[in-house]
Coordinates of C-alpha atoms in Angstrom, one line a residue:
Chain L
X8 CA 48.7 -35.0 9.9
X9 CA 51.9 -33.2 8.8
X10 CA 52.2 -29.7 7.5
X11 CA 53.0 -31.0 4.1
X12 CA 49.9 -33.1 3.9
X13 CA 47.9 -30.2 5.3
X14 CA 49.2 -27.8 2.5
X15 CA 47.5 -30.1 0.0
X16 CA 44.5 -31.3 1.9
X17 CA 43.3 -28.0 3.2
X18 CA 42.2 -27.3 -0.4
X19 CA 40.1 -30.4 -0.5
X20 CA 38.6 -29.4 2.8
X21 CA 37.8 -25.9 1.6
X22 CA 36.1 -27.5 -1.4
X23 CA 34.1 -29.9 0.7
X24 CA 35.8 -32.8 -1.0
X25 CA 37.4 -34.3 2.1
X26 CA 35.8 -37.2 4.0
X27 CA 34.8 -36.9 7.6
X28 CA 37.9 -38.7 9.1
X29 CA 40.4 -36.6 7.2
X30 CA 38.5 -33.4 7.9
X31 CA 38.7 -34.1 11.6
X32 CA 42.4 -34.8 11.4
X33 CA 42.9 -31.7 9.3
X34 CA 41.0 -29.5 11.8
X35 CA 43.0 -31.0 14.7
X36 CA 46.2 -30.0 12.9
X37 CA 45.0 -26.5 12.1
X38 CA 44.1 -26.1 15.8
X39 CA 47.7 -27.0 16.8
X40 CA 49.7 -25.3 14.0
X41 CA 49.8 -21.5 13.6
X42 CA 51.5 -21.6 10.2
X43 CA 48.9 -23.9 8.7
X44 CA 46.0 -22.0 10.3
X45 CA 47.3 -18.8 8.8
X46 CA 47.6 -20.5 5.4
X47 CA 44.1 -21.8 5.7
X48 CA 42.8 -18.3 6.6
X49 CA 44.5 -16.9 3.5
X50 CA 42.9 -19.5 1.3
X51 CA 39.5 -19.1 2.8
X52 CA 39.8 -15.3 2.2
X53 CA 41.0 -16.0 -1.4
X54 CA 38.0 -18.2 -2.0
X55 CA 35.5 -15.6 -0.8
X56 CA 37.2 -13.0 -2.9
X57 CA 37.0 -15.2 -6.0
X58 CA 33.3 -15.6 -5.6
X59 CA 32.7 -11.9 -6.4
X60 CA 30.2 -11.8 -9.3
X61 CA 32.3 -9.1 -11.0
X62 CA 34.9 -11.8 -11.9
X63 CA 32.3 -13.9 -13.7
X64 CA 32.3 -13.1 -17.4
X65 CA 28.8 -13.2 -18.7
X66 CA 28.2 -13.7 -22.4
X67 CA 27.5 -10.5 -24.4
X68 CA 23.8 -10.2 -25.4
X69 CA 24.6 -9.9 -29.1
X70 CA 26.3 -13.3 -29.0
X71 CA 23.5 -14.8 -27.0
X72 CA 20.9 -13.4 -29.4
X73 CA 22.4 -15.3 -32.3
X74 CA 21.5 -18.5 -30.4
X75 CA 18.3 -17.4 -28.9
X76 CA 16.5 -15.5 -31.5
X77 CA 12.9 -15.4 -30.5
X78 CA 11.1 -14.3 -33.8
X79 CA 9.6 -17.2 -35.7
X80 CA 10.8 -17.4 -39.3
X81 CA 9.0 -19.4 -42.0
X82 CA 11.6 -20.2 -44.6
X83 CA 15.4 -20.6 -44.4
X84 CA 17.3 -18.1 -46.4
X85 CA 20.6 -18.4 -48.2
X86 CA 23.5 -16.9 -46.2
X87 CA 26.7 -15.1 -46.7
X88 CA 27.7 -15.3 -43.1
X89 CA 31.2 -16.4 -42.3
X90 CA 31.0 -20.1 -41.3
X91 CA 32.8 -19.5 -38.0
X92 CA 30.3 -16.8 -37.2
X93 CA 27.4 -19.1 -37.5
X94 CA 25.3 -19.8 -40.5
X95 CA 22.2 -17.6 -40.8
X96 CA 20.1 -20.6 -41.8
X97 CA 21.0 -22.2 -38.6
X98 CA 20.2 -19.0 -36.7
X99 CA 16.8 -19.0 -38.4
X100 CA 16.2 -22.6 -37.3
X101 CA 17.2 -21.7 -33.8
X102 CA 14.8 -18.8 -33.9
X103 CA 12.0 -21.0 -35.0
X104 CA 12.7 -23.6 -32.4
X105 CA 13.2 -20.9 -29.8
X106 CA 9.8 -19.4 -30.7
X107 CA 8.1 -22.8 -30.4
X108 CA 9.7 -23.2 -27.0
X109 CA 8.9 -19.7 -25.8
X110 CA 5.4 -19.4 -27.0
X111 CA 4.1 -22.8 -26.1
X112 CA 5.1 -23.7 -22.5
X113 CA 2.8 -26.7 -22.6
X114 CA 4.6 -28.1 -25.6
X115 CA 7.6 -29.0 -23.5
X116 CA 5.4 -31.2 -21.4
X117 CA 4.2 -33.0 -24.4
X118 CA 7.8 -34.1 -25.1
X119 CA 7.7 -36.2 -22.1
X120 CA 6.2 -39.6 -21.7
X121 CA 2.5 -39.1 -20.9
X122 CA 2.2 -38.1 -17.3
X123 CA -0.3 -36.8 -14.9
X124 CA -2.0 -33.4 -15.2
X125 CA 0.1 -32.4 -12.2
X126 CA 3.3 -33.2 -13.9
X127 CA 2.2 -31.1 -16.8
X128 CA 1.8 -28.1 -14.5
X129 CA 5.2 -28.7 -13.0
X130 CA 6.7 -29.0 -16.5
X131 CA 5.2 -25.7 -17.3
X132 CA 6.8 -24.2 -14.2
X133 CA 10.2 -25.6 -15.4
X134 CA 9.7 -24.0 -18.8
X135 CA 8.7 -20.8 -17.0
X136 CA 12.0 -21.0 -15.2
X137 CA 13.8 -21.4 -18.5
X138 CA 11.9 -18.5 -20.0
X139 CA 12.8 -16.4 -17.0
X140 CA 16.5 -16.9 -17.8
X141 CA 16.1 -15.1 -21.1
X142 CA 17.6 -11.6 -21.0
X143 CA 15.2 -9.1 -19.5
X144 CA 12.7 -11.8 -18.5
X145 CA 13.8 -12.6 -15.0
X146 CA 12.1 -9.9 -13.0
X147 CA 9.3 -7.4 -13.2
X148 CA 10.2 -6.0 -9.9
X149 CA 13.9 -6.2 -8.9
X150 CA 14.4 -5.8 -5.2
X151 CA 16.0 -7.6 -2.4
X152 CA 13.5 -6.1 0.0
X153 CA 10.4 -8.3 0.5
X154 CA 8.5 -5.1 1.6
X155 CA 8.9 -3.9 -1.9
X156 CA 8.3 -7.2 -3.7
X157 CA 5.1 -8.2 -1.9
X158 CA 3.2 -4.9 -2.4
X159 CA 4.2 -5.0 -6.1
X160 CA 1.9 -7.9 -6.6
X161 CA -1.2 -6.1 -5.2
X162 CA -3.8 -5.6 -7.8
X163 CA -1.9 -7.8 -10.2
X164 CA -3.1 -11.1 -8.8
X165 CA -6.3 -12.4 -7.3
X166 CA -4.4 -13.6 -4.2
X167 CA -1.6 -12.3 -2.0
X168 CA 1.6 -14.3 -2.5
X169 CA 3.8 -15.2 0.4
X170 CA 7.1 -13.5 0.3
X171 CA 9.9 -14.6 2.7
X172 CA 13.2 -13.2 3.5
X173 CA 15.8 -16.0 3.3
X174 CA 18.9 -14.0 2.9
X175 CA 20.1 -15.2 6.3
X176 CA 19.9 -18.8 5.1
X177 CA 22.0 -18.0 2.0
X178 CA 19.1 -17.5 -0.4
X179 CA 18.7 -13.8 -1.0
X180 CA 15.5 -12.5 -2.6
X181 CA 16.2 -10.9 -6.0
X182 CA 12.8 -9.9 -7.1
X183 CA 9.5 -11.1 -8.5
X184 CA 7.3 -11.2 -11.6
X185 CA 4.1 -12.4 -13.0
X186 CA 4.1 -15.7 -14.9
X187 CA 1.5 -18.1 -16.3
X188 CA 1.1 -21.7 -15.3
X189 CA -1.8 -23.9 -16.3
X190 CA -3.5 -20.9 -17.9
X191 CA -3.7 -18.9 -14.7
X192 CA -1.6 -15.9 -13.7
X193 CA 0.8 -16.9 -10.8
X194 CA 3.3 -15.1 -8.7
X195 CA 7.0 -16.0 -9.4
X196 CA 9.5 -15.0 -6.8
X197 CA 13.2 -15.0 -7.7
X198 CA 15.8 -16.0 -5.2
X199 CA 19.5 -16.5 -5.7
X200 CA 22.0 -19.0 -4.5
X201 CA 25.5 -17.9 -5.5
X202 CA 25.2 -17.6 -9.2
X203 CA 22.1 -19.9 -9.5
X204 CA 18.6 -18.6 -9.9
X205 CA 15.6 -20.2 -8.1
X206 CA 12.1 -19.4 -9.2
X207 CA 9.3 -20.0 -6.8
X208 CA 5.9 -20.2 -8.5
X209 CA 2.8 -19.9 -6.3
X210 CA -0.9 -19.9 -6.8
X211 CA -4.0 -21.0 -4.9
X212 CA -4.6 -24.7 -4.9
X213 CA -3.4 -28.0 -3.5
X214 CA -0.6 -30.2 -4.7
X215 CA -1.1 -33.9 -5.1
X216 CA -0.4 -35.9 -2.0
X217 CA 3.4 -36.5 -1.5
X218 CA 4.6 -35.0 -4.8
X219 CA 7.9 -36.3 -6.1
X220 CA 10.8 -34.0 -7.3
X221 CA 10.6 -33.5 -11.0
X222 CA 13.8 -33.5 -13.1
X223 CA 14.3 -32.3 -16.6
X224 CA 17.4 -31.3 -18.5
X225 CA 19.4 -30.6 -15.4
X226 CA 16.7 -28.6 -13.7
X227 CA 14.9 -29.8 -10.6
X228 CA 11.4 -28.8 -9.6
X229 CA 10.0 -29.4 -6.1
X230 CA 6.4 -29.0 -5.4
X231 CA 4.5 -28.5 -2.2
X232 CA 1.4 -26.9 -0.8
X233 CA 0.4 -25.2 2.4
X234 CA -2.1 -22.6 3.6
X235 CA -4.3 -23.2 0.5
X236 CA -1.4 -22.3 -1.8
X237 CA 0.5 -24.5 -4.2
X238 CA 4.2 -23.9 -4.7
X239 CA 6.7 -25.1 -7.2
X240 CA 10.4 -24.2 -6.8
X241 CA 12.6 -24.6 -9.9
X242 CA 16.3 -24.3 -10.2
X243 CA 19.5 -25.7 -11.7
X244 CA 20.8 -26.1 -8.2
X245 CA 21.6 -29.6 -7.1
X246 CA 18.6 -31.3 -5.6
X247 CA 20.0 -31.3 -2.0
X248 CA 20.4 -27.5 -2.1
X249 CA 17.0 -27.0 -3.6
X250 CA 15.5 -29.2 -0.9
X251 CA 17.2 -27.1 1.7
X252 CA 15.8 -24.0 0.1
X253 CA 12.3 -25.5 0.2
X254 CA 12.7 -26.4 3.8
X255 CA 13.9 -22.9 4.7
X256 CA 11.1 -21.4 2.7
X257 CA 8.4 -23.5 4.4
X258 CA 9.8 -22.8 7.8
X259 CA 10.6 -19.1 7.2
X260 CA 8.5 -16.6 8.9
X261 CA 5.9 -15.2 6.5
X262 CA 5.5 -11.5 5.9
X263 CA 2.1 -10.4 6.9
Chain W
X12 CA 30.9 -27.4 -40.8
X13 CA 30.1 -24.8 -43.5
X14 CA 27.0 -22.8 -43.9
X15 CA 26.1 -24.8 -46.9
X16 CA 26.0 -28.1 -45.0
X17 CA 23.7 -26.5 -42.5
X18 CA 21.4 -25.4 -45.3
X19 CA 21.5 -28.9 -46.9
X20 CA 20.8 -30.7 -43.6
X21 CA 18.9 -28.4 -41.4
X22 CA 18.7 -29.4 -37.8
X23 CA 15.1 -30.4 -37.1
X24 CA 13.0 -28.4 -34.8
X25 CA 12.7 -31.1 -32.1
X26 CA 16.5 -31.5 -31.9
X27 CA 16.9 -27.7 -31.8
X28 CA 14.4 -27.3 -29.0
X29 CA 16.1 -30.0 -27.0
X30 CA 19.5 -28.4 -27.7
X31 CA 18.1 -25.1 -26.6
X32 CA 16.7 -26.6 -23.4
X33 CA 19.6 -28.8 -22.5
X34 CA 22.7 -27.0 -23.7
X35 CA 21.9 -23.3 -24.0
X36 CA 21.2 -22.8 -20.3
X37 CA 25.0 -23.1 -19.9
X38 CA 25.7 -20.2 -22.4
X39 CA 27.2 -18.0 -19.7
X40 CA 29.3 -20.9 -18.3
X41 CA 30.7 -21.5 -21.8
X42 CA 31.5 -17.9 -22.2
X43 CA 33.0 -17.4 -18.8
X44 CA 35.4 -20.3 -19.3
X45 CA 36.3 -19.3 -22.8
X46 CA 36.9 -15.7 -21.8
X47 CA 39.2 -16.6 -18.9
X48 CA 41.1 -19.0 -21.1
X49 CA 41.7 -16.8 -24.1
X50 CA 41.7 -13.5 -22.1
X51 CA 39.9 -11.3 -24.7
X52 CA 36.3 -10.7 -25.8
X53 CA 36.7 -11.2 -29.5
X54 CA 38.5 -14.6 -29.2
X55 CA 36.1 -15.7 -26.5
X56 CA 33.1 -15.0 -28.8
X57 CA 34.7 -17.0 -31.6
X58 CA 35.4 -19.8 -29.2
X59 CA 31.8 -19.9 -27.9
X60 CA 30.3 -19.7 -31.3
X61 CA 32.5 -22.5 -32.6
X62 CA 31.9 -24.6 -29.5
X63 CA 28.2 -24.4 -29.8
X64 CA 28.3 -25.4 -33.4
X65 CA 30.4 -28.4 -32.4
X66 CA 28.1 -29.1 -29.6
X67 CA 25.1 -29.1 -31.9
X68 CA 27.0 -31.3 -34.4
X69 CA 27.8 -33.8 -31.7
X70 CA 24.5 -33.4 -29.9
X71 CA 23.2 -36.7 -31.3
X72 CA 25.9 -38.5 -29.4
X73 CA 25.2 -36.7 -26.1
X74 CA 23.6 -39.4 -24.0
X75 CA 22.2 -37.5 -21.1
X76 CA 24.4 -36.8 -18.1
X77 CA 25.7 -33.4 -17.2
X78 CA 25.3 -31.1 -20.1
X79 CA 27.3 -28.4 -18.5
X80 CA 30.4 -30.7 -18.1
X81 CA 29.9 -31.9 -21.6
X82 CA 29.7 -28.3 -23.0
X83 CA 32.6 -27.0 -20.9
X84 CA 34.8 -29.9 -22.2
X85 CA 34.0 -28.9 -25.7
X86 CA 34.7 -25.2 -25.0
X87 CA 38.0 -26.1 -23.4
X88 CA 39.1 -28.2 -26.4
X89 CA 37.9 -25.5 -28.8
X90 CA 40.0 -22.9 -26.9
X91 CA 43.1 -25.0 -27.3
X92 CA 42.5 -25.9 -30.9
X93 CA 41.4 -22.5 -32.2
X94 CA 44.0 -20.6 -30.1
X95 CA 47.0 -22.8 -30.1
X96 CA 48.9 -20.1 -28.4
X97 CA 46.8 -20.6 -25.3
X98 CA 47.3 -24.3 -25.2
X99 CA 49.1 -25.9 -22.4
X100 CA 51.3 -27.6 -24.9
X101 CA 52.6 -24.2 -26.1
X102 CA 53.6 -23.4 -22.5
X103 CA 55.5 -26.5 -21.8
X104 CA 57.6 -24.8 -19.3
X105 CA 54.5 -24.1 -17.3
X106 CA 54.1 -27.8 -16.7
X107 CA 57.5 -28.1 -15.2
X108 CA 57.4 -29.1 -11.6
X109 CA 59.5 -26.0 -10.8
X110 CA 56.9 -23.7 -12.1
X111 CA 53.9 -25.6 -10.8
X112 CA 55.5 -26.5 -7.5
X113 CA 54.1 -25.1 -4.4
X114 CA 56.0 -21.9 -3.6
X115 CA 58.3 -21.8 -0.7
X116 CA 57.1 -20.5 2.6
X117 CA 56.1 -16.9 2.3
X118 CA 56.0 -14.4 5.1
X119 CA 56.0 -15.8 8.6
X120 CA 52.5 -16.6 9.7
X121 CA 52.7 -14.3 12.7
X122 CA 53.3 -11.4 10.4
X123 CA 50.4 -12.3 8.1
X124 CA 49.0 -9.4 6.3
X125 CA 45.7 -9.5 4.5
X126 CA 45.8 -10.4 0.8
X127 CA 45.1 -7.7 -1.8
X128 CA 41.8 -9.1 -3.1
X129 CA 40.3 -6.2 -4.9
X130 CA 38.8 -7.1 -8.3
X131 CA 41.7 -5.6 -10.3
X132 CA 44.4 -7.4 -8.5
X133 CA 42.5 -10.7 -8.6
X134 CA 41.8 -10.4 -12.3
X135 CA 45.5 -9.7 -13.1
X136 CA 46.6 -12.5 -10.8
X137 CA 44.2 -14.9 -12.5
X138 CA 45.3 -13.9 -16.0
X139 CA 49.0 -14.4 -15.0
X140 CA 48.4 -18.0 -14.0
X141 CA 49.5 -20.5 -16.6
X142 CA 46.5 -22.1 -18.5
X143 CA 46.6 -25.5 -16.7
X144 CA 46.3 -23.7 -13.4
X145 CA 43.9 -21.0 -14.6
X146 CA 41.4 -23.5 -15.9
X147 CA 41.1 -25.4 -12.7
X148 CA 40.6 -22.2 -10.7
X149 CA 38.0 -20.9 -13.1
X150 CA 36.1 -24.2 -13.1
X151 CA 36.3 -24.5 -9.3
X152 CA 35.8 -21.0 -8.0
X153 CA 33.7 -19.3 -10.8
X154 CA 31.8 -22.3 -12.1
X155 CA 31.6 -24.1 -8.7
X156 CA 32.4 -27.4 -10.3
X157 CA 33.2 -30.4 -8.1
X158 CA 36.6 -32.1 -8.5
X159 CA 34.9 -34.9 -10.3
X160 CA 33.3 -32.5 -12.8
X161 CA 36.6 -30.6 -13.3
X162 CA 38.3 -34.0 -13.9
X163 CA 35.7 -34.8 -16.5
X164 CA 36.0 -31.4 -18.3
X165 CA 39.8 -31.4 -18.4
X166 CA 40.3 -35.1 -18.9
X167 CA 42.6 -35.4 -15.8
X168 CA 42.6 -37.6 -12.7
X169 CA 41.0 -36.2 -9.6
X170 CA 44.4 -36.3 -7.8
X171 CA 45.8 -34.0 -10.6
X172 CA 42.9 -31.7 -10.2
X173 CA 43.5 -31.4 -6.5
X174 CA 47.2 -30.8 -6.8
X175 CA 46.8 -28.2 -9.6
X176 CA 44.1 -26.4 -7.5
X177 CA 46.5 -26.3 -4.6
X178 CA 49.3 -25.0 -6.8
X179 CA 47.0 -22.4 -8.4
X180 CA 45.8 -21.1 -5.1
X181 CA 49.4 -21.0 -3.7
X182 CA 50.4 -19.0 -6.7
X183 CA 47.5 -16.6 -6.3
X184 CA 48.2 -16.2 -2.6
X185 CA 51.8 -15.4 -3.3
X186 CA 50.9 -13.0 -6.1
X187 CA 48.3 -11.2 -3.9
X188 CA 50.5 -11.0 -0.8
X189 CA 52.0 -7.6 0.0
X190 CA 54.9 -6.8 -2.4
X191 CA 57.6 -6.4 0.2
X192 CA 57.7 -10.2 0.8
X193 CA 56.9 -11.3 -2.8
X194 CA 59.4 -9.4 -4.9
X195 CA 60.3 -11.4 -8.0
X196 CA 57.2 -13.5 -8.1
X197 CA 55.4 -11.4 -10.7
X198 CA 57.7 -12.3 -13.6
X199 CA 56.2 -15.7 -14.1
X200 CA 53.8 -15.9 -16.9

């Protein structure tokens, strides 16, 4: 591989878009060429720097609120809103629909083709995940320290949830909260992967044998059980990464 | 679409709920792209508002697939139609090979100094990139889109995405290198 080729392909390599043969050839060149190795180091540094969350522009809450009003409204009203700013009637409809979605988690399940009771529970977990992404809904206890998160649940649940530290595996703990799945109060742990949120719901019980990943609207839910507890992990991560998370979680040392 | 037409044909609750579940999770992604493309809050809010209205209008024709890519493509087009001054077409010179070309060799590799990658410098360097380069960097580095997804959002070939990313990063690298070796590079807008 020449230096000119390397200048282009090292980006595809950084982005994990290069096939194995070309990757090997690129790495061989980087090992032999100081100039290209230095260029690669610069771009790797640049990539890391661009991942700083401060560069990500999150939507202002006021704008979000227009599209995620939560109060149910009975009748549409006439509007004087500027069209470009979004018709009020539409906002009201959004509010009503939003309220339906927010107040009846089971209702999402009913949109699907009739499935098993287990699927319904997992669907509720997915809607719990969606709900958790609303402003101010993600966490009751925000902490990256499992020794803070685990005790927080004491007295709030009739079981002691398992909280694992997976920061070393690239899934830092962000916090926890109480949620409701299938009419019972469950623990929801919040982990992060880059900018993605992973919710892990857990409660006493057993999952069906060999549960299949559940997909809905770009979200994936993976269910498993162990130690008398039932777990559902939900995220918009791609399925491979969510599987990796589940594997790390199952293998991670529990906090006793 | 005017307010009146919404009142006359209100979106039904099931569609709205679907829209909310499928499209609205990407609200931040939409805003992030719009904000980086138009470079100010007020315009970005207008773009997102208009994009979501368009998305809702076309939602009936959305046949599954990746809702994020679908929404980001709408946001991108809305940016360029509402704010023609940000459009690549208005910056024709930025598409010249000369401007997009990979910069010449910088400092000698042995004398490599760490790049200035504090938030302020990065932000300015990103904002100085011409829009065709800025959009690929934002989609790749901030949205973590794959090349295929970027190609779908921007309507380009994957090869174009790859070469633009390389150019964008070389430009940033040059821009963030210590000034002694990079005099004269900052005047390109």
